[in-house]
Coordinates of C-alpha atoms in Angstrom, one line a residue:
M187 CA -16.6 -14.5 -16.8
T188 CA -13.8 -16.9 -17.1
E189 CA -12.1 -17.1 -20.4
T190 CA -8.8 -19.2 -20.9
S191 CA -8.5 -20.8 -24.4
A192 CA -6.2 -20.5 -27.6
D193 CA -7.0 -18.2 -30.4
A194 CA -6.4 -19.1 -33.9
A195 CA -2.9 -17.7 -33.8
G196 CA -2.4 -20.1 -31.1
A197 CA -1.8 -17.5 -28.4
E198 CA -3.7 -18.0 -25.0
T199 CA -6.4 -15.6 -24.2
I200 CA -5.9 -14.4 -20.5
D201 CA -8.5 -15.6 -17.5
T202 CA -10.0 -12.9 -16.8
D203 CA -11.3 -13.6 -13.5
A204 CA -7.7 -14.3 -12.2
E205 CA -6.6 -11.0 -14.0
I206 CA -9.1 -8.9 -12.5
A207 CA -8.4 -10.6 -9.0
R208 CA -4.7 -10.0 -9.3
L209 CA -5.2 -6.3 -10.0
A210 CA -7.3 -6.0 -7.2
K211 CA -4.6 -7.2 -4.9
L212 CA -2.4 -4.5 -6.0
K213 CA -1.5 -1.4 -4.1
P214 CA -3.1 1.8 -5.6
V215 CA -0.4 2.8 -7.3
E216 CA 0.7 -0.4 -8.6
Y217 CA -2.8 -0.5 -10.0
D218 CA -2.7 2.6 -11.6
R219 CA 0.3 1.7 -13.2
E220 CA -0.9 -1.4 -14.5
R221 CA -4.5 -0.7 -15.2
K222 CA -4.4 0.5 -18.5
A223 CA -2.2 -2.4 -20.2
G224 CA -4.8 -4.5 -17.8
A225 CA -7.7 -3.5 -19.7
E226 CA -5.9 -3.9 -23.3
R227 CA -5.1 -7.3 -22.3
L228 CA -8.6 -8.4 -21.1
S229 CA -9.9 -6.0 -23.9
I230 CA -12.4 -4.0 -21.9
R231 CA -12.9 -0.6 -21.2
L232 CA -10.7 0.9 -18.2
D233 CA -14.2 2.1 -16.5
T234 CA -15.1 -1.6 -16.6
L235 CA -12.0 -2.9 -15.2
D236 CA -11.8 -0.1 -12.4
A237 CA -15.8 -1.1 -11.3
E238 CA -14.4 -5.1 -11.3
V239 CA -11.7 -4.4 -9.4
Q240 CA -13.6 -2.1 -7.0
K241 CA -16.0 -5.3 -6.1
L242 CA -13.2 -7.5 -5.4
R243 CA -11.4 -5.2 -3.2
P244 CA -12.3 -4.9 0.8
A245 CA -13.7 -1.4 2.3
S246 CA -11.2 0.3 3.3
P247 CA -11.6 2.3 6.6
A248 CA -9.6 5.2 5.2
M249 CA -12.1 5.5 2.5
E250 CA -15.0 5.6 4.8
P251 CA -16.2 9.3 5.9
D252 CA -15.7 10.7 9.3
R253 CA -18.9 10.3 10.9
S254 CA -17.6 12.2 14.2
R255 CA -17.3 15.2 12.0
T256 CA -20.6 15.2 10.5
P257 CA -22.3 18.4 10.1
G258 CA -25.7 18.4 12.2
I259 CA -24.4 16.2 14.8
L260 CA -23.3 17.8 17.8
E261 CA -21.4 17.0 20.7
P262 CA -23.1 16.8 24.2
V263 CA -23.3 20.1 26.0
T264 CA -22.6 20.4 29.8
P265 CA -24.6 23.2 31.5
W266 CA -22.7 26.0 33.3
H267 CA -22.9 25.7 37.2
E268 CA -25.1 29.0 37.0
P269 CA -27.3 31.2 34.9
I270 CA -25.2 33.6 32.7

């Protein structure tokens, strides 16, 4: 997917892999500011860019569901010391 070459006008095209890797390293707010321009530079759709960036980002523990509060999983029950 890497593309670096000069076009007919002499302008250099962007290294696709390097640009996606650069965008993936950005904080979410910074990425949001740059994603449209990045997609235009790469001549790809925003959805495609988002998917490629997501592949390179490490899984964030903050994005994982909180399994301790999953419905249907109960905490251990301690029996009362006498019948009620």
